[in-house]
């Protein structure tokens, strides 16, 4: 595989014969944003797995047989850490949700059976010492969200963090085991004791896009209206402080972050920024590109028509 181009093939369905269920390590890049793809290595071939926008997920196994439902759930609700620790949600008879955690050697180290709560999302810390799940419940006729924290060496729940009457979109363990929780109306950062380290409220704006992948910052794309191209991109530090804001009048096709850089692809250009949204580089040579993948060294991959091309500032 060349350094400046990634060839992607898309099978009609994922197939894996036999009874073995196993996790495949990432060797490529996650492609796209709202509909992400991953390149993985399996039996000396590249396989493209659609993860339906959850991201960081790479799992393949038996697709025909008793594991079929489990694999489909995994593809929608799993998280893979940078050290290849993974968690995912599934279901079993008699339980509302089952949480599985694998370490970096892809060995199953933890399983939690939930008989009383529905889990919507999950995440695992680097090293697989901690896991967290977004839980959905009900109180006085209204739905209530919470985050359930687990230690993978304990049979008891570590603690539950109440979120309230707001839907949890995503959650992710950041460096230092800070937990980032993205809700429909606000962004929160918690430590393992359940203390809120900082937050950012969306107020009257609508969340249109986001990425949690930056190092030291989270990127949000907001709009004051449900429709239209009046966007504002902003970066938020792990204490809830706004680091930078940027008004954007063009249609945003994709955003991607890695390290201290952020790539923002519009209908007219690819722009690369630092965490304060200070422009690092811009290129208008993006014909046909529909998504971008930021790389930690400041370069980016532009994706168009089934393959990617490396862009170096």
PDB file of C-alpha atoms in Angstrom:
ATOM      1  CA  UNK A   1       0.000   0.000   0.000  1.00  0.00           C
ATOM      2  CA  UNK A   2       1.540   3.290  -1.111  1.00  0.00           C
ATOM      3  CA  UNK A   3       2.199   6.089   1.315  1.00  0.00           C
ATOM      4  CA  UNK A   4       0.272   8.657  -0.691  1.00  0.00           C
ATOM      5  CA  UNK A   5      -2.800   6.694  -1.686  1.00  0.00           C
ATOM      6  CA  UNK A   6      -5.242   4.336  -0.049  1.00  0.00           C
ATOM      7  CA  UNK A   7      -7.270   2.042  -2.271  1.00  0.00           C
ATOM      8  CA  UNK A   8     -10.643   1.174  -0.789  1.00  0.00           C
ATOM      9  CA  UNK A   9     -12.926  -1.629  -1.889  1.00  0.00           C
ATOM     10  CA  UNK A  10     -16.397  -2.091  -0.492  1.00  0.00           C
ATOM     11  CA  UNK A  11     -17.845  -5.602  -0.308  1.00  0.00           C
ATOM     12  CA  UNK A  12     -21.607  -5.999  -0.425  1.00  0.00           C
ATOM     13  CA  UNK A  13     -21.524  -7.663   2.957  1.00  0.00           C
ATOM     14  CA  UNK A  14     -19.050  -8.640   5.651  1.00  0.00           C
ATOM     15  CA  UNK A  15     -18.311 -12.359   5.701  1.00  0.00           C
ATOM     16  CA  UNK A  16     -16.196 -14.405   8.043  1.00  0.00           C
ATOM     17  CA  UNK A  17     -16.446 -18.157   7.963  1.00  0.00           C
ATOM     18  CA  UNK A  18     -16.149 -20.556  10.857  1.00  0.00           C
ATOM     19  CA  UNK A  19     -17.105 -20.108  14.490  1.00  0.00           C
ATOM     20  CA  UNK A  20     -14.298 -17.791  15.564  1.00  0.00           C
ATOM     21  CA  UNK A  21     -15.240 -14.257  16.626  1.00  0.00           C
ATOM     22  CA  UNK A  22     -12.255 -11.958  16.774  1.00  0.00           C
ATOM     23  CA  UNK A  23     -11.206  -8.312  16.787  1.00  0.00           C
ATOM     24  CA  UNK A  24      -9.077  -6.886  14.014  1.00  0.00           C
ATOM     25  CA  UNK A  25      -6.545  -4.139  14.621  1.00  0.00           C
ATOM     26  CA  UNK A  26      -6.619  -0.904  12.663  1.00  0.00           C
ATOM     27  CA  UNK A  27      -3.792  -0.543  10.166  1.00  0.00           C
ATOM     28  CA  UNK A  28      -5.303   2.227   8.104  1.00  0.00           C
ATOM     29  CA  UNK A  29      -7.362   5.295   8.896  1.00  0.00           C
ATOM     30  CA  UNK A  30     -10.937   6.012   9.767  1.00  0.00           C
ATOM     31  CA  UNK A  31     -12.577   7.456   6.704  1.00  0.00           C
ATOM     32  CA  UNK A  32     -15.263  10.081   6.740  1.00  0.00           C
ATOM     33  CA  UNK A  33     -17.115  11.518   9.686  1.00  0.00           C
ATOM     34  CA  UNK A  34     -20.837  10.884   9.959  1.00  0.00           C
ATOM     35  CA  UNK A  35     -20.484   7.609   8.054  1.00  0.00           C
ATOM     36  CA  UNK A  36     -17.069   6.374   9.006  1.00  0.00           C
ATOM     37  CA  UNK A  37     -15.124   3.531   7.486  1.00  0.00           C
ATOM     38  CA  UNK A  38     -12.021   1.715   8.648  1.00  0.00           C
ATOM     39  CA  UNK A  39      -9.290  -0.144   6.843  1.00  0.00           C
ATOM     40  CA  UNK A  40      -8.335  -3.360   8.575  1.00  0.00           C
ATOM     41  CA  UNK A  41      -6.122  -6.332   7.944  1.00  0.00           C
ATOM     42  CA  UNK A  42      -7.598  -9.792   7.763  1.00  0.00           C
ATOM     43  CA  UNK A  43      -5.960 -12.794   6.106  1.00  0.00           C
ATOM     44  CA  UNK A  44      -3.670 -10.547   4.022  1.00  0.00           C
ATOM     45  CA  UNK A  45      -6.515  -8.547   2.534  1.00  0.00           C
ATOM     46  CA  UNK A  46      -7.985  -5.110   3.109  1.00  0.00           C
ATOM     47  CA  UNK A  47     -11.600  -5.101   4.244  1.00  0.00           C
ATOM     48  CA  UNK A  48     -13.774  -2.016   4.511  1.00  0.00           C
ATOM     49  CA  UNK A  49     -16.160  -2.004   7.463  1.00  0.00           C
ATOM     50  CA  UNK A  50     -18.903   0.587   7.787  1.00  0.00           C
ATOM     51  CA  UNK A  51     -19.378   1.741  11.355  1.00  0.00           C
ATOM     52  CA  UNK A  52     -22.376   4.036  10.909  1.00  0.00           C
ATOM     53  CA  UNK A  53     -20.731   7.121  12.315  1.00  0.00           C
ATOM     54  CA  UNK A  54     -19.782   5.817  15.759  1.00  0.00           C
ATOM     55  CA  UNK A  55     -16.084   5.809  14.968  1.00  0.00           C
ATOM     56  CA  UNK A  56     -12.999   4.148  16.483  1.00  0.00           C
ATOM     57  CA  UNK A  57     -14.585   0.778  15.916  1.00  0.00           C
ATOM     58  CA  UNK A  58     -13.047  -2.221  14.251  1.00  0.00           C
ATOM     59  CA  UNK A  59     -14.592  -5.644  14.732  1.00  0.00           C
ATOM     60  CA  UNK A  60     -15.245  -8.604  12.482  1.00  0.00           C
ATOM     61  CA  UNK A  61     -16.461 -12.094  13.170  1.00  0.00           C
ATOM     62  CA  UNK A  62     -19.111 -14.639  12.362  1.00  0.00           C
ATOM     63  CA  UNK A  63     -21.828 -12.934  10.355  1.00  0.00           C
ATOM     64  CA  UNK A  64     -23.907 -16.021   9.549  1.00  0.00           C
ATOM     65  CA  UNK A  65     -25.137 -17.851  12.608  1.00  0.00           C
ATOM     66  CA  UNK A  66     -25.858 -17.148  16.275  1.00  0.00           C
ATOM     67  CA  UNK A  67     -23.354 -14.258  16.468  1.00  0.00           C
ATOM     68  CA  UNK A  68     -24.966 -12.271  13.646  1.00  0.00           C
ATOM     69  CA  UNK A  69     -27.042  -9.974  15.860  1.00  0.00           C
ATOM     70  CA  UNK A  70     -24.118  -9.366  18.159  1.00  0.00           C
ATOM     71  CA  UNK A  71     -21.835  -8.313  15.313  1.00  0.00           C
ATOM     72  CA  UNK A  72     -24.427  -5.902  13.938  1.00  0.00           C
ATOM     73  CA  UNK A  73     -24.819  -4.328  17.374  1.00  0.00           C
ATOM     74  CA  UNK A  74     -21.046  -4.074  17.735  1.00  0.00           C
ATOM     75  CA  UNK A  75     -20.807  -2.179  14.473  1.00  0.00           C
ATOM     76  CA  UNK A  76     -23.172   0.435  15.888  1.00  0.00           C
ATOM     77  CA  UNK A  77     -22.073   0.826  19.492  1.00  0.00           C
ATOM     78  CA  UNK A  78     -18.403   0.088  20.037  1.00  0.00           C
ATOM     79  CA  UNK A  79     -15.285   2.069  20.886  1.00  0.00           C
ATOM     80  CA  UNK A  80     -11.657   1.252  20.177  1.00  0.00           C
ATOM     81  CA  UNK A  81      -8.930   3.052  22.138  1.00  0.00           C
ATOM     82  CA  UNK A  82      -5.560   4.022  20.696  1.00  0.00           C
ATOM     83  CA  UNK A  83      -3.923   1.005  22.363  1.00  0.00           C
ATOM     84  CA  UNK A  84      -6.511  -1.348  20.749  1.00  0.00           C
ATOM     85  CA  UNK A  85      -8.555  -1.820  23.939  1.00  0.00           C
ATOM     86  CA  UNK A  86     -12.165  -2.205  22.879  1.00  0.00           C
ATOM     87  CA  UNK A  87     -15.639  -2.254  24.352  1.00  0.00           C
ATOM     88  CA  UNK A  88     -19.025  -2.892  22.819  1.00  0.00           C
ATOM     89  CA  UNK A  89     -22.668  -3.385  23.726  1.00  0.00           C
ATOM     90  CA  UNK A  90     -24.782  -6.380  22.959  1.00  0.00           C
ATOM     91  CA  UNK A  91     -27.878  -8.091  24.341  1.00  0.00           C
ATOM     92  CA  UNK A  92     -28.719 -11.425  25.882  1.00  0.00           C
ATOM     93  CA  UNK A  93     -31.985 -13.018  26.883  1.00  0.00           C
ATOM     94  CA  UNK A  94     -33.185 -11.646  30.224  1.00  0.00           C
ATOM     95  CA  UNK A  95     -30.984  -8.517  30.148  1.00  0.00           C
ATOM     96  CA  UNK A  96     -31.481  -5.028  28.743  1.00  0.00           C
ATOM     97  CA  UNK A  97     -27.827  -4.581  27.829  1.00  0.00           C
ATOM     98  CA  UNK A  98     -24.504  -6.396  28.062  1.00  0.00           C
ATOM     99  CA  UNK A  99     -21.171  -4.565  28.117  1.00  0.00           C
ATOM    100  CA  UNK A 100     -18.044  -6.350  26.884  1.00  0.00           C
ATOM    101  CA  UNK A 101     -14.478  -5.068  27.379  1.00  0.00           C
ATOM    102  CA  UNK A 102     -11.359  -6.455  25.691  1.00  0.00           C
ATOM    103  CA  UNK A 103      -7.785  -5.457  26.515  1.00  0.00           C
ATOM    104  CA  UNK A 104      -5.111  -4.472  23.985  1.00  0.00           C
ATOM    105  CA  UNK A 105      -4.363  -8.167  23.324  1.00  0.00           C
ATOM    106  CA  UNK A 106      -8.045  -8.640  22.398  1.00  0.00           C
ATOM    107  CA  UNK A 107      -8.703 -10.844  25.434  1.00  0.00           C
ATOM    108  CA  UNK A 108     -12.132 -10.536  27.058  1.00  0.00           C
ATOM    109  CA  UNK A 109     -11.490  -9.129  30.555  1.00  0.00           C
ATOM    110  CA  UNK A 110     -14.871  -7.803  31.619  1.00  0.00           C
ATOM    111  CA  UNK A 111     -18.573  -8.361  31.073  1.00  0.00           C
ATOM    112  CA  UNK A 112     -21.419  -6.493  32.756  1.00  0.00           C
ATOM    113  CA  UNK A 113     -24.992  -7.759  32.553  1.00  0.00           C
ATOM    114  CA  UNK A 114     -27.568  -4.989  33.009  1.00  0.00           C
ATOM    115  CA  UNK A 115     -31.043  -6.132  33.947  1.00  0.00           C
ATOM    116  CA  UNK A 116     -32.458  -2.693  34.803  1.00  0.00           C
ATOM    117  CA  UNK A 117     -30.906  -0.134  32.453  1.00  0.00           C
ATOM    118  CA  UNK A 118     -30.619   0.324  28.711  1.00  0.00           C
ATOM    119  CA  UNK A 119     -27.107   1.267  27.555  1.00  0.00           C
ATOM    120  CA  UNK A 120     -26.959   3.428  24.429  1.00  0.00           C
ATOM    121  CA  UNK A 121     -23.203   4.034  24.030  1.00  0.00           C
ATOM    122  CA  UNK A 122     -20.017   2.842  25.696  1.00  0.00           C
ATOM    123  CA  UNK A 123     -16.354   3.745  25.880  1.00  0.00           C
ATOM    124  CA  UNK A 124     -13.189   2.236  27.363  1.00  0.00           C
ATOM    125  CA  UNK A 125     -10.080   3.924  28.751  1.00  0.00           C
ATOM    126  CA  UNK A 126      -6.606   3.359  27.401  1.00  0.00           C
ATOM    127  CA  UNK A 127      -5.322   0.271  29.192  1.00  0.00           C
ATOM    128  CA  UNK A 128      -8.899  -0.985  29.644  1.00  0.00           C
ATOM    129  CA  UNK A 129      -8.890  -0.248  33.389  1.00  0.00           C
ATOM    130  CA  UNK A 130     -12.134   1.717  33.176  1.00  0.00           C
ATOM    131  CA  UNK A 131     -15.262   1.623  31.039  1.00  0.00           C
ATOM    132  CA  UNK A 132     -18.315   3.839  30.877  1.00  0.00           C
ATOM    133  CA  UNK A 133     -21.786   3.483  29.398  1.00  0.00           C
ATOM    134  CA  UNK A 134     -24.509   6.007  28.589  1.00  0.00           C
ATOM    135  CA  UNK A 135     -27.667   4.759  30.282  1.00  0.00           C
ATOM    136  CA  UNK A 136     -31.246   5.724  29.539  1.00  0.00           C
ATOM    137  CA  UNK A 137     -33.925   5.504  32.224  1.00  0.00           C
ATOM    138  CA  UNK A 138     -37.188   7.110  33.285  1.00  0.00           C
ATOM    139  CA  UNK A 139     -38.323   9.167  36.273  1.00  0.00           C
ATOM    140  CA  UNK A 140     -41.749  10.767  36.841  1.00  0.00           C
ATOM    141  CA  UNK A 141     -42.733  10.060  33.259  1.00  0.00           C
ATOM    142  CA  UNK A 142     -39.648  11.739  31.764  1.00  0.00           C
ATOM    143  CA  UNK A 143     -36.555  10.066  30.387  1.00  0.00           C
ATOM    144  CA  UNK A 144     -33.343  10.570  32.350  1.00  0.00           C
ATOM    145  CA  UNK A 145     -29.804  10.014  31.107  1.00  0.00           C
ATOM    146  CA  UNK A 146     -26.832   9.006  33.205  1.00  0.00           C
ATOM    147  CA  UNK A 147     -23.279   7.755  32.774  1.00  0.00           C
ATOM    148  CA  UNK A 148     -22.335   4.516  34.536  1.00  0.00           C
ATOM    149  CA  UNK A 149     -18.638   4.099  35.350  1.00  0.00           C
ATOM    150  CA  UNK A 150     -16.988   0.685  35.792  1.00  0.00           C
ATOM    151  CA  UNK A 151     -13.637  -0.621  36.961  1.00  0.00           C
ATOM    152  CA  UNK A 152     -12.856  -3.690  34.930  1.00  0.00           C
ATOM    153  CA  UNK A 153     -11.260  -5.392  37.966  1.00  0.00           C
ATOM    154  CA  UNK A 154     -14.386  -4.979  40.100  1.00  0.00           C
ATOM    155  CA  UNK A 155     -17.773  -6.677  40.162  1.00  0.00           C
ATOM    156  CA  UNK A 156     -19.487  -3.504  41.363  1.00  0.00           C
ATOM    157  CA  UNK A 157     -20.405  -0.291  39.547  1.00  0.00           C
ATOM    158  CA  UNK A 158     -17.804   2.358  40.351  1.00  0.00           C
ATOM    159  CA  UNK A 159     -20.341   5.214  40.298  1.00  0.00           C
ATOM    160  CA  UNK A 160     -23.219   6.728  38.372  1.00  0.00           C
ATOM    161  CA  UNK A 161     -23.137  10.295  37.081  1.00  0.00           C
ATOM    162  CA  UNK A 162     -26.601  11.831  36.591  1.00  0.00           C
ATOM    163  CA  UNK A 163     -26.986  13.834  33.390  1.00  0.00           C
ATOM    164  CA  UNK A 164     -30.678  14.718  33.508  1.00  0.00           C
ATOM    165  CA  UNK A 165     -33.288  15.143  30.823  1.00  0.00           C
ATOM    166  CA  UNK A 166     -30.871  15.331  27.882  1.00  0.00           C
ATOM    167  CA  UNK A 167     -29.895  12.772  25.282  1.00  0.00           C
ATOM    168  CA  UNK A 168     -26.269  11.629  25.328  1.00  0.00           C
ATOM    169  CA  UNK A 169     -24.824  11.707  21.813  1.00  0.00           C
ATOM    170  CA  UNK A 170     -21.340  10.394  22.576  1.00  0.00           C
ATOM    171  CA  UNK A 171     -18.814   9.748  25.354  1.00  0.00           C
ATOM    172  CA  UNK A 172     -15.089   9.149  25.256  1.00  0.00           C
ATOM    173  CA  UNK A 173     -12.161   8.713  27.639  1.00  0.00           C
ATOM    174  CA  UNK A 174      -9.578  11.429  27.047  1.00  0.00           C
ATOM    175  CA  UNK A 175      -5.909  11.324  28.116  1.00  0.00           C
ATOM    176  CA  UNK A 176      -5.589  11.139  31.893  1.00  0.00           C
ATOM    177  CA  UNK A 177      -8.889   9.218  32.135  1.00  0.00           C
ATOM    178  CA  UNK A 178     -10.960  12.386  31.877  1.00  0.00           C
ATOM    179  CA  UNK A 179     -14.387  11.413  30.585  1.00  0.00           C
ATOM    180  CA  UNK A 180     -15.928  13.600  27.884  1.00  0.00           C
ATOM    181  CA  UNK A 181     -19.729  13.423  27.607  1.00  0.00           C
ATOM    182  CA  UNK A 182     -21.426  15.082  24.637  1.00  0.00           C
ATOM    183  CA  UNK A 183     -25.149  15.741  25.088  1.00  0.00           C
ATOM    184  CA  UNK A 184     -27.750  17.376  22.905  1.00  0.00           C
ATOM    185  CA  UNK A 185     -27.524  20.630  24.860  1.00  0.00           C
ATOM    186  CA  UNK A 186     -24.041  20.720  26.419  1.00  0.00           C
ATOM    187  CA  UNK A 187     -20.538  19.258  26.580  1.00  0.00           C
ATOM    188  CA  UNK A 188     -19.228  17.958  29.940  1.00  0.00           C
ATOM    189  CA  UNK A 189     -15.897  16.765  31.315  1.00  0.00           C
ATOM    190  CA  UNK A 190     -15.763  14.517  34.395  1.00  0.00           C
ATOM    191  CA  UNK A 191     -13.057  12.892  36.477  1.00  0.00           C
ATOM    192  CA  UNK A 192     -13.320   9.338  37.781  1.00  0.00           C
ATOM    193  CA  UNK A 193     -14.830  10.597  41.052  1.00  0.00           C
ATOM    194  CA  UNK A 194     -17.778  11.944  39.091  1.00  0.00           C
ATOM    195  CA  UNK A 195     -16.790  15.576  39.621  1.00  0.00           C
ATOM    196  CA  UNK A 196     -17.482  17.931  36.726  1.00  0.00           C
ATOM    197  CA  UNK A 197     -14.208  19.503  35.590  1.00  0.00           C
ATOM    198  CA  UNK A 198     -15.840  21.854  33.142  1.00  0.00           C
ATOM    199  CA  UNK A 199     -18.705  22.244  30.698  1.00  0.00           C
ATOM    200  CA  UNK A 200     -19.873  24.204  27.699  1.00  0.00           C
ATOM    201  CA  UNK A 201     -23.593  24.890  27.190  1.00  0.00           C
ATOM    202  CA  UNK A 202     -24.971  25.190  23.655  1.00  0.00           C
ATOM    203  CA  UNK A 203     -27.687  27.628  24.772  1.00  0.00           C
ATOM    204  CA  UNK A 204     -29.853  28.436  21.712  1.00  0.00           C
ATOM    205  CA  UNK A 205     -27.524  26.911  19.100  1.00  0.00           C
ATOM    206  CA  UNK A 206     -27.915  23.530  17.405  1.00  0.00           C
ATOM    207  CA  UNK A 207     -25.076  21.009  17.264  1.00  0.00           C
ATOM    208  CA  UNK A 208     -24.414  20.118  13.617  1.00  0.00           C
ATOM    209  CA  UNK A 209     -21.147  18.197  13.804  1.00  0.00           C
ATOM    210  CA  UNK A 210     -18.304  17.396  16.180  1.00  0.00           C
ATOM    211  CA  UNK A 211     -15.104  15.470  16.693  1.00  0.00           C
ATOM    212  CA  UNK A 212     -13.560  14.376  19.998  1.00  0.00           C
ATOM    213  CA  UNK A 213     -10.266  13.368  18.403  1.00  0.00           C
ATOM    214  CA  UNK A 214      -8.067  16.391  19.043  1.00  0.00           C
ATOM    215  CA  UNK A 215      -5.329  16.350  21.654  1.00  0.00           C
ATOM    216  CA  UNK A 216      -6.384  18.853  24.326  1.00  0.00           C
ATOM    217  CA  UNK A 217      -9.524  20.054  22.612  1.00  0.00           C
ATOM    218  CA  UNK A 218     -12.951  19.060  21.310  1.00  0.00           C
ATOM    219  CA  UNK A 219     -14.336  20.565  18.116  1.00  0.00           C
ATOM    220  CA  UNK A 220     -17.998  21.533  17.746  1.00  0.00           C
ATOM    221  CA  UNK A 221     -19.842  22.900  14.731  1.00  0.00           C
ATOM    222  CA  UNK A 222     -22.892  24.926  15.748  1.00  0.00           C
ATOM    223  CA  UNK A 223     -25.708  26.646  13.905  1.00  0.00           C
ATOM    224  CA  UNK A 224     -28.266  29.106  15.274  1.00  0.00           C
ATOM    225  CA  UNK A 225     -30.839  27.577  12.933  1.00  0.00           C
ATOM    226  CA  UNK A 226     -31.865  24.013  12.133  1.00  0.00           C
ATOM    227  CA  UNK A 227     -31.145  24.626   8.442  1.00  0.00           C
ATOM    228  CA  UNK A 228     -28.805  26.879   6.490  1.00  0.00           C
ATOM    229  CA  UNK A 229     -25.066  27.437   6.170  1.00  0.00           C
ATOM    230  CA  UNK A 230     -24.514  29.923   8.984  1.00  0.00           C
ATOM    231  CA  UNK A 231     -22.071  27.749  10.929  1.00  0.00           C
ATOM    232  CA  UNK A 232     -19.703  28.506  13.769  1.00  0.00           C
ATOM    233  CA  UNK A 233     -16.838  26.129  14.471  1.00  0.00           C
ATOM    234  CA  UNK A 234     -15.388  26.269  17.954  1.00  0.00           C
ATOM    235  CA  UNK A 235     -12.769  24.399  19.915  1.00  0.00           C
ATOM    236  CA  UNK A 236     -13.272  23.697  23.607  1.00  0.00           C
ATOM    237  CA  UNK A 237     -10.562  22.755  26.099  1.00  0.00           C
ATOM    238  CA  UNK A 238     -10.965  19.934  28.593  1.00  0.00           C
ATOM    239  CA  UNK A 239     -11.999  22.441  31.277  1.00  0.00           C
ATOM    240  CA  UNK A 240     -14.877  23.786  29.160  1.00  0.00           C
ATOM    241  CA  UNK A 241     -13.016  26.932  28.073  1.00  0.00           C
ATOM    242  CA  UNK A 242     -13.579  28.057  24.488  1.00  0.00           C
ATOM    243  CA  UNK A 243     -10.162  28.130  22.797  1.00  0.00           C
ATOM    244  CA  UNK A 244     -11.225  29.539  19.443  1.00  0.00           C
ATOM    245  CA  UNK A 245     -14.243  30.343  17.273  1.00  0.00           C
ATOM    246  CA  UNK A 246     -14.596  30.593  13.510  1.00  0.00           C
ATOM    247  CA  UNK A 247     -17.663  31.687  11.507  1.00  0.00           C
ATOM    248  CA  UNK A 248     -18.178  29.673   8.310  1.00  0.00           C
ATOM    249  CA  UNK A 249     -20.594  30.641   5.547  1.00  0.00           C
ATOM    250  CA  UNK A 250     -19.930  27.670   3.233  1.00  0.00           C
ATOM    251  CA  UNK A 251     -21.355  24.180   3.432  1.00  0.00           C
ATOM    252  CA  UNK A 252     -19.226  21.999   5.715  1.00  0.00           C
ATOM    253  CA  UNK A 253     -18.604  18.580   4.216  1.00  0.00           C
ATOM    254  CA  UNK A 254     -16.428  17.117   6.962  1.00  0.00           C
ATOM    255  CA  UNK A 255     -14.275  17.834  10.001  1.00  0.00           C
ATOM    256  CA  UNK A 256     -11.437  15.717  11.379  1.00  0.00           C
ATOM    257  CA  UNK A 257      -8.914  16.235  14.180  1.00  0.00           C
ATOM    258  CA  UNK A 258      -5.667  14.553  15.166  1.00  0.00           C
ATOM    259  CA  UNK A 259      -2.978  15.728  17.571  1.00  0.00           C
ATOM    260  CA  UNK A 260      -3.047  19.516  17.716  1.00  0.00           C
ATOM    261  CA  UNK A 261      -4.537  19.948  14.237  1.00  0.00           C
ATOM    262  CA  UNK A 262      -8.065  20.239  12.845  1.00  0.00           C
ATOM    263  CA  UNK A 263      -9.067  19.736   9.203  1.00  0.00           C
ATOM    264  CA  UNK A 264     -12.203  21.458   7.998  1.00  0.00           C
ATOM    265  CA  UNK A 265     -13.445  20.555   4.521  1.00  0.00           C
ATOM    266  CA  UNK A 266     -15.982  22.870   2.898  1.00  0.00           C
ATOM    267  CA  UNK A 267     -17.434  22.913  -0.586  1.00  0.00           C
ATOM    268  CA  UNK A 268     -14.627  25.257  -1.625  1.00  0.00           C
ATOM    269  CA  UNK A 269     -11.478  24.418   0.330  1.00  0.00           C
ATOM    270  CA  UNK A 270      -9.598  22.249   2.783  1.00  0.00           C
ATOM    271  CA  UNK A 271      -8.435  24.347   5.736  1.00  0.00           C
ATOM    272  CA  UNK A 272      -6.155  23.135   8.511  1.00  0.00           C
ATOM    273  CA  UNK A 273      -6.152  24.890  11.899  1.00  0.00           C
ATOM    274  CA  UNK A 274      -4.498  24.537  15.274  1.00  0.00           C
ATOM    275  CA  UNK A 275      -6.480  24.096  18.498  1.00  0.00           C
ATOM    276  CA  UNK A 276      -7.075  27.853  18.735  1.00  0.00           C
ATOM    277  CA  UNK A 277      -8.509  27.859  15.192  1.00  0.00           C
ATOM    278  CA  UNK A 278      -5.535  29.797  13.879  1.00  0.00           C
ATOM    279  CA  UNK A 279      -5.116  28.894  10.223  1.00  0.00           C
ATOM    280  CA  UNK A 280      -2.158  26.602   9.524  1.00  0.00           C
ATOM    281  CA  UNK A 281      -2.742  25.941   5.831  1.00  0.00           C
ATOM    282  CA  UNK A 282      -5.468  26.118   3.174  1.00  0.00           C
ATOM    283  CA  UNK A 283      -5.929  24.484  -0.228  1.00  0.00           C
ATOM    284  CA  UNK A 284      -8.647  24.952  -2.838  1.00  0.00           C
ATOM    285  CA  UNK A 285      -7.526  21.872  -4.780  1.00  0.00           C
ATOM    286  CA  UNK A 286     -10.258  19.607  -3.393  1.00  0.00           C
ATOM    287  CA  UNK A 287     -12.224  18.712  -6.519  1.00  0.00           C
ATOM    288  CA  UNK A 288     -14.511  15.780  -5.815  1.00  0.00           C
ATOM    289  CA  UNK A 289     -13.463  15.378  -2.165  1.00  0.00           C
ATOM    290  CA  UNK A 290     -16.321  14.483   0.171  1.00  0.00           C
ATOM    291  CA  UNK A 291     -14.417  13.898   3.395  1.00  0.00           C
ATOM    292  CA  UNK A 292     -11.007  14.362   4.999  1.00  0.00           C
ATOM    293  CA  UNK A 293      -8.876  12.602   7.582  1.00  0.00           C
ATOM    294  CA  UNK A 294      -6.521  14.741   9.672  1.00  0.00           C
ATOM    295  CA  UNK A 295      -3.156  13.240  10.593  1.00  0.00           C
ATOM    296  CA  UNK A 296      -1.097  14.021  13.678  1.00  0.00           C
ATOM    297  CA  UNK A 297       1.845  15.375  11.661  1.00  0.00           C
ATOM    298  CA  UNK A 298      -0.270  18.124  10.069  1.00  0.00           C
ATOM    299  CA  UNK A 299      -0.951  16.373   6.775  1.00  0.00           C
ATOM    300  CA  UNK A 300      -4.412  15.217   5.728  1.00  0.00           C
ATOM    301  CA  UNK A 301      -6.009  12.597   3.495  1.00  0.00           C
ATOM    302  CA  UNK A 302      -8.637  13.779   1.033  1.00  0.00           C
ATOM    303  CA  UNK A 303     -11.181  11.129   0.112  1.00  0.00           C
ATOM    304  CA  UNK A 304     -12.979  11.062  -3.211  1.00  0.00           C
ATOM    305  CA  UNK A 305     -14.397   8.428  -5.537  1.00  0.00           C
ATOM    306  CA  UNK A 306     -13.321   5.414  -3.522  1.00  0.00           C
ATOM    307  CA  UNK A 307      -9.706   6.354  -2.752  1.00  0.00           C
ATOM    308  CA  UNK A 308      -7.713   8.816  -0.727  1.00  0.00           C
ATOM    309  CA  UNK A 309      -4.864  11.167  -1.619  1.00  0.00           C
ATOM    310  CA  UNK A 310      -2.355  12.515   0.866  1.00  0.00           C
ATOM    311  CA  UNK A 311      -2.199  16.305   1.175  1.00  0.00           C
ATOM    312  CA  UNK A 312       0.991  17.750   2.722  1.00  0.00           C
ATOM    313  CA  UNK A 313       0.969  21.492   3.579  1.00  0.00           C
TER     314      UNK A 313
END
